[in-house]
XYZ file of C-alpha atoms in Angstrom:
720
model
C 127.865 132.615 108.836
C 126.769 135.709 106.921
C 123.166 136.606 106.135
C 122.280 135.693 102.528
C 119.857 137.759 100.471
C 116.990 136.229 98.519
C 118.879 136.637 95.234
C 121.816 134.638 96.666
C 119.792 131.587 97.766
C 119.025 128.432 95.800
C 116.930 125.532 97.072
C 117.640 122.118 95.565
C 116.140 118.643 96.098
C 118.358 115.564 95.592
C 115.978 112.862 94.422
C 116.139 109.520 92.625
C 115.610 105.784 93.057
C 116.911 103.880 96.063
C 120.601 103.106 95.641
C 121.279 105.912 93.137
C 123.797 107.515 95.539
C 122.078 110.650 96.882
C 123.438 110.346 100.431
C 126.947 109.670 99.080
C 126.680 112.727 96.816
C 125.516 114.832 99.778
C 128.649 113.752 101.691
C 130.891 114.735 98.787
C 129.187 118.143 98.424
C 129.588 118.885 102.135
C 133.222 117.781 102.001
C 134.047 119.827 98.887
C 132.438 122.900 100.457
C 134.471 122.434 103.641
C 131.431 121.856 105.891
C 132.843 118.450 106.989
C 136.501 117.404 107.303
C 136.117 113.843 106.040
C 133.501 111.991 104.035
C 131.360 109.419 105.801
C 129.747 106.408 104.119
C 126.410 104.593 104.350
C 128.274 101.360 105.205
C 130.176 103.022 108.069
C 126.899 104.585 109.349
C 128.519 107.997 109.751
C 126.930 110.179 107.038
C 125.459 113.627 107.680
C 122.143 112.624 106.067
C 121.428 109.255 107.671
C 121.859 110.082 111.355
C 118.718 108.531 112.808
C 119.155 105.078 114.404
C 116.463 103.540 112.164
C 118.360 104.735 109.057
C 121.592 103.258 110.323
C 119.828 100.006 111.188
C 118.418 99.497 107.678
C 121.109 101.297 105.627
C 118.372 103.377 103.944
C 117.374 107.039 104.100
C 114.014 107.233 105.887
C 113.659 111.005 106.344
C 114.594 113.924 104.076
C 117.709 115.669 105.434
C 118.156 119.425 105.050
C 121.688 120.794 104.758
C 123.421 123.755 103.123
C 126.720 124.564 101.461
C 128.228 127.969 100.786
C 129.681 128.048 97.298
C 130.902 131.013 95.202
C 129.128 133.480 97.541
C 125.840 131.629 97.127
C 123.938 129.618 99.655
C 122.747 126.264 98.323
C 120.051 124.737 100.547
C 119.881 121.065 99.654
C 117.417 118.393 100.781
C 118.659 114.813 100.472
C 115.524 112.710 99.962
C 114.872 109.018 100.598
C 114.870 107.026 97.349
C 112.618 104.146 98.287
C 109.043 104.446 97.011
C 107.949 103.639 100.599
C 109.322 106.998 101.754
C 108.087 109.087 98.826
C 106.545 111.565 101.288
C 110.027 112.989 101.983
C 110.665 113.581 98.278
C 107.252 115.222 97.787
C 107.836 117.528 100.770
C 111.264 118.502 99.424
C 110.036 119.148 95.863
C 107.347 121.468 97.205
C 109.735 123.696 99.177
C 112.670 123.716 96.735
C 113.059 125.258 93.281
C 115.112 122.650 91.480
C 115.233 118.844 91.322
C 118.535 117.061 90.782
C 117.473 113.549 89.766
C 120.207 110.966 90.256
C 120.342 107.990 87.925
C 122.157 104.824 88.915
C 124.820 104.221 86.262
C 124.332 100.466 86.651
C 120.595 100.412 85.811
C 119.716 103.672 84.071
C 116.249 105.238 84.628
C 114.113 103.046 86.950
C 110.454 103.038 87.967
C 111.385 105.178 90.987
C 113.012 107.700 88.602
C 109.750 107.831 86.656
C 107.675 108.392 89.759
C 109.863 111.287 90.880
C 109.867 112.807 87.384
C 106.063 112.717 87.336
C 106.010 114.697 90.596
C 108.398 117.311 89.149
C 106.082 117.516 86.134
C 103.032 118.035 88.327
C 104.806 120.706 90.392
C 106.467 122.310 87.299
C 109.949 122.105 88.855
C 113.162 122.442 86.820
C 115.125 119.191 86.465
C 118.815 118.354 86.147
C 119.737 114.720 85.539
C 122.865 113.364 87.125
C 124.282 110.002 86.047
C 126.175 108.554 89.015
C 128.302 105.444 89.615
C 130.172 105.778 86.324
C 132.925 103.626 87.854
C 130.634 100.577 87.845
C 131.552 97.806 85.401
C 127.850 97.515 84.561
C 127.643 101.157 83.450
C 126.837 101.715 79.747
C 126.583 105.503 79.462
C 125.570 105.678 75.794
C 122.744 103.214 76.364
C 121.576 105.126 79.484
C 121.487 108.421 77.591
C 119.652 106.876 74.644
C 117.024 105.446 77.084
C 116.695 108.885 78.708
C 116.050 110.489 75.332
C 113.430 107.851 74.540
C 111.664 108.617 77.831
C 112.145 112.368 78.227
C 112.646 113.342 74.574
C 115.070 115.806 73.024
C 114.838 118.050 76.120
C 117.560 115.810 77.605
C 120.792 117.503 76.587
C 124.291 116.362 77.520
C 126.477 118.858 79.355
C 129.089 116.193 80.134
C 129.985 112.710 78.992
C 132.598 110.227 80.307
C 135.544 109.238 78.099
C 135.242 105.733 79.534
C 133.165 104.034 82.233
C 133.892 101.149 84.603
C 136.867 100.809 86.960
C 138.989 103.009 84.654
C 136.644 106.030 84.918
C 138.579 109.172 85.875
C 137.742 111.803 83.234
C 134.865 113.646 81.539
C 134.366 116.027 78.667
C 132.381 119.152 79.596
C 130.697 120.457 76.431
C 129.469 123.663 78.106
C 132.978 124.836 79.052
C 134.618 122.750 76.294
C 137.222 121.335 78.643
C 138.441 117.926 79.772
C 138.121 117.235 83.512
C 140.176 114.428 85.045
C 140.956 113.291 88.589
C 143.572 111.491 90.548
C 142.396 108.240 92.210
C 141.402 110.091 95.435
C 139.094 112.505 93.475
C 138.547 116.070 94.734
C 139.976 118.970 92.756
C 139.963 118.251 89.002
C 142.767 118.646 86.474
C 141.312 120.882 83.738
C 142.805 120.501 80.233
C 141.973 121.092 76.606
C 139.845 118.473 74.924
C 142.001 115.780 73.215
C 141.890 115.750 69.404
C 140.190 112.327 69.250
C 137.254 113.641 71.364
C 136.916 116.992 69.617
C 134.425 116.023 66.830
C 132.030 114.447 69.356
C 132.457 117.343 71.807
C 131.782 119.937 69.060
C 128.648 118.145 67.926
C 127.301 117.964 71.501
C 128.325 121.589 72.175
C 126.334 122.706 69.153
C 123.275 120.727 70.356
C 123.610 122.358 73.804
C 123.957 125.863 72.310
C 120.880 125.303 70.136
C 118.836 124.004 73.091
C 119.882 127.044 75.187
C 119.198 129.551 72.386
C 115.621 128.276 71.931
C 114.625 129.827 75.261
C 115.368 133.453 74.296
C 114.576 135.301 71.055
C 117.729 137.439 71.219
C 119.927 134.383 71.742
C 118.128 132.580 68.916
C 118.884 135.431 66.488
C 122.529 135.471 67.552
C 122.756 131.687 67.166
C 121.413 131.884 63.583
C 123.925 134.587 62.732
C 127.040 133.243 64.463
C 126.170 129.581 65.310
C 127.678 130.066 68.754
C 127.036 131.770 72.094
C 129.323 133.062 74.828
C 129.577 131.153 78.093
C 127.399 133.752 79.867
C 124.785 133.648 77.088
C 124.742 129.880 77.331
C 124.117 130.095 81.076
C 121.272 132.609 80.557
C 119.631 130.355 77.944
C 119.942 127.233 80.092
C 118.589 129.073 83.153
C 115.504 130.214 81.226
C 115.080 126.716 79.800
C 115.248 125.199 83.272
C 112.474 127.504 84.544
C 110.162 126.577 81.623
C 111.208 122.876 81.710
C 112.251 123.048 78.064
C 115.744 121.705 78.824
C 116.949 118.905 81.136
C 120.776 119.181 81.358
C 122.585 115.863 81.956
C 125.683 115.811 84.192
C 128.044 113.029 85.218
C 129.586 112.258 88.622
C 131.173 109.521 90.593
C 129.987 110.592 94.040
C 131.794 107.745 95.842
C 135.176 109.079 94.625
C 134.155 112.764 94.666
C 134.699 113.130 90.914
C 132.629 115.770 89.106
C 131.054 117.100 92.316
C 132.774 120.514 92.325
C 131.775 121.141 88.722
C 128.173 120.210 89.563
C 128.156 122.709 92.458
C 129.575 125.403 90.190
C 126.678 124.835 87.801
C 124.143 124.830 90.651
C 125.624 128.086 91.947
C 125.978 129.869 88.581
C 123.166 128.604 86.384
C 120.286 127.146 88.398
C 117.457 129.711 88.941
C 117.393 131.719 92.182
C 114.364 131.621 94.478
C 113.046 134.921 93.117
C 113.223 133.703 89.489
C 110.729 130.889 90.052
C 106.915 131.043 89.765
C 105.275 132.445 92.921
C 103.637 130.216 95.532
C 99.935 130.792 96.322
C 98.440 130.976 99.823
C 95.158 129.217 100.729
C 93.181 132.255 99.481
C 94.770 131.807 96.048
C 96.910 134.971 96.370
C 100.447 135.045 95.003
C 103.123 135.388 97.679
C 106.431 136.728 96.418
C 109.666 135.818 98.250
C 110.301 139.463 99.202
C 112.534 140.165 102.234
C 110.756 143.487 102.732
C 107.311 141.871 102.574
C 105.124 140.602 105.434
C 106.765 137.954 107.662
C 105.470 134.418 106.954
C 107.098 131.049 107.733
C 105.799 127.695 106.491
C 106.785 124.624 108.555
C 107.336 121.663 106.246
C 109.067 119.129 108.486
C 109.343 118.129 112.143
C 112.224 115.982 113.397
C 112.266 114.232 116.799
C 115.850 114.117 117.958
C 117.203 112.435 121.079
C 118.337 114.875 123.827
C 116.834 117.820 121.914
C 113.181 117.019 121.224
C 111.326 118.634 118.358
C 113.294 120.330 115.582
C 110.981 122.380 113.356
C 112.099 123.062 109.764
C 110.636 126.006 107.882
C 110.788 127.986 104.681
C 110.656 131.780 104.884
C 107.817 132.435 102.406
C 108.128 136.213 102.681
C 109.738 138.878 104.871
C 112.698 138.035 107.094
C 112.797 136.285 110.478
C 115.091 137.125 113.398
C 115.657 135.476 116.773
C 113.167 136.875 119.310
C 110.425 137.646 116.739
C 106.889 137.272 118.091
C 104.689 135.446 115.583
C 101.141 134.064 115.445
C 100.268 130.515 114.363
C 97.500 130.997 111.773
C 96.440 127.332 111.985
C 96.256 127.001 115.779
C 95.723 130.593 116.909
C 98.623 130.424 119.392
C 101.462 132.922 119.907
C 105.043 131.848 119.316
C 108.363 133.514 120.097
C 111.225 132.445 117.837
C 114.329 131.414 119.801
C 117.697 130.774 118.195
C 117.542 130.323 114.426
C 119.732 127.782 112.663
C 120.944 126.991 109.188
C 120.588 123.238 108.703
C 123.442 120.778 108.294
C 121.887 117.372 109.005
C 122.222 116.591 112.709
C 124.319 119.757 113.126
C 122.856 123.223 113.220
C 124.667 126.479 112.627
C 123.306 129.502 114.567
C 122.320 132.486 112.390
C 121.001 135.963 113.219
C 118.479 136.249 110.441
C 116.942 134.318 107.536
C 115.512 136.096 104.502
C 112.639 135.266 102.151
C 113.231 132.032 100.239
C 115.683 130.603 102.791
C 115.323 127.328 104.691
C 116.104 127.088 108.397
C 115.113 125.385 111.616
C 114.300 126.147 115.241
C 114.155 123.921 118.326
C 111.617 123.528 121.112
C 108.893 125.698 119.652
C 105.834 125.671 121.879
C 102.942 124.758 119.566
C 104.052 124.331 115.959
C 103.184 121.257 113.874
C 104.079 120.203 110.327
C 102.012 122.214 107.811
C 101.507 125.243 110.123
C 102.177 128.853 109.102
C 103.612 131.488 111.484
C 102.907 135.125 110.618
C 104.109 138.527 111.770
C 101.793 141.084 113.377
C 98.640 141.884 111.402
C 99.310 139.176 108.787
C 96.920 136.292 108.116
C 98.473 133.916 105.627
C 98.198 130.134 105.416
C 99.821 127.663 103.065
C 98.580 124.232 102.157
C 100.377 123.277 98.998
C 101.789 119.827 99.809
C 99.561 116.940 98.639
C 100.612 113.393 99.535
C 99.691 110.189 97.667
C 97.126 107.691 98.937
C 98.326 104.956 101.272
C 99.191 101.544 99.802
C 99.688 99.317 102.837
C 97.775 99.104 106.103
C 98.115 97.232 109.359
C 96.053 97.127 112.547
C 98.310 97.972 115.480
C 97.876 97.305 119.166
C 100.135 97.399 122.217
C 101.120 93.952 123.568
C 100.350 95.360 127.010
C 96.881 96.962 126.920
C 98.028 99.470 129.582
C 100.324 101.007 126.943
C 97.450 101.837 124.550
C 97.365 105.547 125.415
C 101.157 105.773 125.202
C 101.032 104.073 121.788
C 98.519 106.591 120.390
C 100.626 109.523 121.621
C 103.746 108.007 119.976
C 101.917 107.428 116.664
C 100.587 110.985 116.532
C 104.060 112.317 117.319
C 105.598 110.238 114.532
C 103.058 111.474 112.016
C 104.550 114.931 112.496
C 107.809 113.546 111.126
C 106.256 111.756 108.205
C 102.738 112.854 107.123
C 102.405 109.721 104.927
C 102.059 107.669 108.116
C 98.295 107.961 108.605
C 96.698 106.845 111.891
C 93.003 105.917 111.928
C 90.919 104.813 114.884
C 88.227 102.875 113.085
C 84.909 102.768 114.915
C 83.611 100.448 112.199
C 86.409 97.863 112.424
C 87.113 98.450 116.150
C 90.827 98.667 115.337
C 93.598 101.277 115.330
C 94.950 101.195 111.788
C 98.195 102.683 110.505
C 98.402 103.336 106.784
C 101.662 103.793 104.902
C 103.303 103.644 101.494
C 104.511 100.034 101.759
C 105.558 97.162 103.993
C 109.035 98.606 104.585
C 107.492 101.970 105.475
C 105.444 100.417 108.291
C 108.305 98.139 109.340
C 110.405 101.212 110.139
C 107.485 102.588 112.141
C 107.336 99.364 114.167
C 111.108 99.410 114.685
C 110.958 102.959 116.005
C 108.064 102.187 118.355
C 109.935 99.225 119.804
C 113.439 100.682 119.887
C 112.946 104.426 120.423
C 109.696 104.449 122.394
C 110.280 101.068 124.130
C 106.729 99.965 123.222
C 106.100 96.346 122.242
C 103.436 96.280 119.539
C 101.639 93.736 117.382
C 100.808 94.306 113.695
C 97.801 92.443 112.265
C 95.993 92.415 108.959
C 93.193 94.974 109.254
C 89.611 93.828 108.896
C 87.890 94.630 105.623
C 85.086 97.250 105.753
C 82.427 95.134 104.055
C 78.916 96.470 103.454
C 75.598 94.647 103.652
C 72.542 95.225 101.510
C 69.397 93.429 100.311
C 68.073 92.372 96.914
C 64.303 91.815 97.456
C 61.324 92.752 99.633
C 60.595 91.088 102.969
C 58.379 91.753 105.955
C 58.722 90.923 109.618
C 57.095 91.694 112.925
C 58.432 91.533 116.433
C 56.888 91.933 119.859
C 59.094 93.016 122.730
C 57.444 92.165 126.044
C 59.011 92.129 129.459
C 57.355 92.124 132.879
C 59.313 92.830 136.029
C 57.555 93.930 139.205
C 55.383 96.983 138.546
C 55.814 98.536 135.101
C 56.822 96.349 132.200
C 58.036 96.866 128.652
C 55.871 96.445 125.583
C 56.323 97.339 121.962
C 55.298 95.621 118.737
C 56.530 96.673 115.305
C 55.469 95.413 111.833
C 57.722 96.545 108.997
C 58.681 95.918 105.380
C 62.224 96.249 103.989
C 63.298 96.519 100.358
C 66.371 97.613 98.372
C 66.498 101.362 97.769
C 67.800 103.075 94.630
C 67.987 106.817 93.977
C 64.778 108.269 92.524
C 62.457 105.374 93.528
C 58.814 106.475 93.860
C 57.211 106.134 97.279
C 55.366 102.817 97.731
C 51.555 102.565 97.431
C 51.090 98.848 98.146
C 52.928 95.561 98.758
C 51.912 91.929 98.220
C 53.146 89.036 100.400
C 51.778 85.476 100.133
C 48.724 86.690 98.218
C 47.886 89.303 100.851
C 47.931 92.974 99.817
C 49.157 95.744 102.122
C 48.123 99.305 101.162
C 50.395 102.131 102.265
C 49.130 105.435 103.608
C 52.299 107.490 104.141
C 52.255 109.739 107.226
C 55.947 110.665 107.306
C 59.147 110.101 105.324
C 62.797 110.557 106.351
C 65.794 110.117 104.052
C 69.226 109.701 105.622
C 72.585 109.888 103.862
C 74.657 107.333 105.766
C 78.150 108.404 106.841
C 79.516 105.093 105.505
C 77.898 105.500 102.065
C 74.454 104.732 100.668
C 71.053 105.697 102.090
C 68.304 104.708 104.484
C 64.742 105.782 103.652
C 62.375 105.452 106.618
C 58.614 105.666 106.022
C 55.882 105.870 108.651
C 52.730 104.297 107.247
C 50.966 103.425 110.535
C 47.251 104.177 110.523
C 44.562 104.177 113.173
C 46.887 105.152 116.015
C 48.342 101.623 116.339
C 51.663 103.250 117.334
C 51.924 106.835 118.608
C 53.995 109.160 116.440
C 56.158 109.907 119.486
C 57.600 106.361 119.259
C 58.688 106.718 115.613
C 62.124 108.257 116.458
C 62.766 105.266 118.766
C 61.842 102.822 115.954
C 64.173 104.687 113.561
C 66.918 104.548 116.180
C 66.458 100.757 116.499
C 66.701 100.380 112.689
C 69.820 102.599 112.533
C 71.416 100.618 115.346
C 70.893 97.390 113.420
C 72.270 98.963 110.237
C 75.410 99.987 112.131
C 75.895 96.393 113.271
C 74.775 94.558 110.130
C 72.746 91.368 110.677
C 75.071 89.195 108.520
C 78.661 90.078 109.422
C 78.426 93.051 111.771
C 79.363 95.380 108.842
C 77.459 98.551 107.971
C 74.236 98.050 105.992
C 73.216 100.461 103.195
C 70.658 101.304 100.506
C 67.545 100.068 102.324
C 63.970 101.376 102.488
C 62.049 100.573 105.679
C 58.266 100.969 105.877
C 56.639 100.700 109.317
C 52.991 99.845 108.558
C 51.540 98.445 111.803
C 52.214 97.509 115.410
C 50.785 97.609 118.901
C 51.426 99.553 122.054
C 50.326 99.414 125.677
C 48.963 102.499 127.456
C 51.234 101.886 130.508
C 54.116 99.583 129.531
C 55.127 101.075 126.171
C 58.203 103.308 126.057
C 60.997 104.334 123.675
C 63.287 101.467 124.712
C 60.602 98.852 123.999
C 60.017 100.131 120.467
C 63.718 100.541 119.785
C 64.350 96.876 120.711
C 61.292 95.660 118.802
C 62.387 97.601 115.683
C 65.924 96.270 115.917
C 64.735 92.630 116.018
C 62.071 93.089 113.335
C 64.565 94.776 110.988
C 67.188 92.036 111.520
C 64.625 89.294 110.772
C 63.322 91.056 107.658
C 66.865 91.827 106.426
C 67.885 88.145 106.604
C 64.862 87.181 104.485
C 65.356 89.905 101.882
C 68.066 88.217 99.761
C 70.918 89.774 101.743
C 74.230 90.322 99.981
C 77.672 91.371 101.163
C 79.567 94.076 99.236
C 83.341 94.500 99.299
C 85.461 97.579 98.517
C 87.011 97.523 95.047
C 90.031 99.685 94.217
C 91.460 101.087 90.982
C 95.028 99.819 90.689
C 97.811 101.189 88.441
C 101.042 99.211 88.249
C 104.198 100.567 86.596
C 106.440 97.650 85.722
C 109.495 96.945 83.513
C 108.441 94.959 80.407
C 110.510 91.903 81.512
C 108.233 91.323 84.508
C 104.898 92.005 82.802
C 103.838 88.340 82.518
C 104.591 87.533 86.182
C 102.740 90.619 87.411
C 99.656 89.856 85.298
C 99.538 86.226 86.487
C 99.796 87.378 90.086
C 96.927 89.849 89.617
C 94.662 87.227 88.069
C 95.265 85.057 91.140
C 94.011 87.990 93.269
C 90.558 88.231 91.655
C 91.696 91.337 89.789
C 90.067 92.432 86.546
C 92.622 93.920 84.131
C 90.964 96.870 82.354
C 93.842 98.377 80.399
C 97.486 98.192 79.343
C 99.686 100.980 78.113
C 103.308 101.956 77.625
C 104.495 105.039 79.493
C 108.028 106.386 79.396
C 109.648 103.049 78.640
C 107.595 101.133 81.219
C 104.438 99.084 81.053
C 101.388 100.472 82.814
C 98.724 98.016 83.943
C 95.269 99.189 85.033
C 93.038 96.859 87.022
C 90.099 96.625 89.442
C 91.020 94.672 92.560
C 89.266 93.849 95.868
C 90.799 95.513 98.941
C 91.146 92.099 100.591
C 93.557 91.070 97.816
C 95.627 94.233 98.187
C 96.625 93.431 101.757
C 100.127 92.101 100.953
C 100.384 93.314 97.379
C 103.337 95.653 97.962
C 105.423 92.734 99.335
C 104.428 90.441 96.477
C 105.123 93.045 93.751
C 108.508 93.896 95.238
C 109.416 90.201 95.391
C 108.288 89.548 91.782
C 110.179 92.517 90.301
C 113.170 92.886 92.618
C 111.746 96.194 93.857
C 111.694 97.692 90.333
C 107.924 98.245 90.051
C 105.529 100.603 91.765
C 101.771 101.005 92.052
C 99.042 103.410 93.092
C 95.527 102.677 94.360
C 92.304 104.611 94.657
C 88.912 103.568 96.021
C 86.479 102.857 93.164
C 83.237 101.256 94.411
C 81.527 98.512 96.373
C 80.732 95.286 94.501
C 79.105 91.954 95.442
C 81.432 89.334 96.910
C 81.437 85.815 95.407
C 78.883 83.456 96.998
C 81.489 81.167 98.607
C 83.220 84.153 100.231
C 79.866 85.428 101.525
C 79.101 82.062 103.127
C 82.533 81.966 104.794
C 82.187 85.554 106.122
C 78.758 84.850 107.649
C 80.066 81.674 109.310
C 83.100 83.526 110.714
C 80.882 86.247 112.170
C 78.539 83.715 113.758
C 81.541 81.964 115.353
C 82.828 85.312 116.708
C 79.449 86.100 118.272
C 79.258 82.659 119.864
C 82.763 83.154 121.289
C 81.813 86.549 122.747
C 78.692 85.082 124.424
C 80.788 82.387 126.086
């Protein structure tokens, strides 16, 4: 394979909803380009893209697959992305390292919620978009209706380049209004028969051609002037106008294919090769210092690693983009994130599970290397004297969580190593060892996302694991003042233990003045503040600790021990064992013994006194509340709203966005536990949602009572 220059390379992401035919299209592109001798199929489990056992098991793409085709002396690097919303991380990775999104639309359903989600990401990342209507041979396909829906959603920027003469089982021909030709195919597909447009299609084709010419001309003043004068443009001028429009996102060309029969695929690749912007025509990427980095082959050598694959018999395969300079086998590079040295071995151009050895890769190109010593996803390797880092991929928040543990406790260490390894492959699998909940929690994008993780642990790693619902990180607080005192006294042999602490607790709010006096049962307690400490708690909220002990009742040297006892009790809340927050503690009196008093005595006394006072101070449990956004087809709106109301959700807004309903709600985390499964079941997988932590709010009284009882039962069980 020859070395391609930066101005001969194009990077393209194939994205779209699950079932839109991306993997099938990838097969057809590889076949048409001569990379493979026969087309595989998802059903036969022999495609280039879906080569991992978990993908073959479920019949779904789980990981983005990088491959390339050589076409018309251009190199097209293509990333076939998973369509399911559960595996959106793959699509986000691909969109960040490519320069063009080809969004496939299922000809049976038209634009879906998944299409919308992907389009929003292209919008955020300012990536050019080509729409591709697939499965035109489906009897359910209504092309005119699909295009009208697309124009409603995406506006007049959607411009037809092709349209089918008929859809359904009889589909075998298209009209191309850019080239003004009719393309038709024999039943086996492949190379098209190119003819003049039939007379009965000419008026429609001319009208659409004119709309395309006008849309292309709008992106260049010179072309616009020519269009006004002559009302037409040459083929090359059209290409120039469309290319400029793609870069500025002022035009979204619409193409047609039947990927399953390899119809329209060659013409699509011609367009990708001739019209789509090259790497060096796109806006420049910025490094972590905010500096522009141009894809210049003569510039400093920098590689960004965007994906790690774990392949049987090979180990780690590291995929990278050459951000600048050129990389050759044997280059010595430095890992800017880890500080380690790395020597590049054999370089490969990617072709799914196959890899083609290459001598050199230039700026803008995608490639991979195997068995690198110390490179992880997101790392940057630089040439000598270069210090560049890239951190431009941002992933969405997790939507589904499960506590995971090994069935055999001896496998716990092995399980953690496997989870960390898998996160390299998919950064949207997030592993958390929660000190608060005393659980290892894996977070993902949905139930199916974590199910594939479990399958891989059990089948690839041979680890039997159990998934459980994670505990909820409740918080405890108080609503009124209370006082308590506790004496810790223990005598054993010679020296004993003695410490007595009198304290007052009350709710704390930002900006509260320091206390001067308190009244309990008609008795007044005046405060003479000797010391004050304010702590921002790592779990949220504050603790204010005031020393108001007079007359030397307790030595100042014991105050840190008393604070430690209070903090310990706040870490293991008196009600449910959850973290306590927003409390002011005033130590106003106590006793000590000249011999038997020590730090431990006062720590234990403080812990007990605080727990007693807390329980008498109108204690309340808070639960985490999340902001929820649901994107749902209008037909399912009623069902989704009813379901939310049954989950203690408060609906705060409704809107229409791009042909879909958008629901906004506040919902307790406890009620989100199985929401992704429920929503998928209610809508047939045609809705999606996002969540974001909002605040802590009081739990209902009956729930509080049940939580306290459960905790008491747990403690009793532990003591037994």
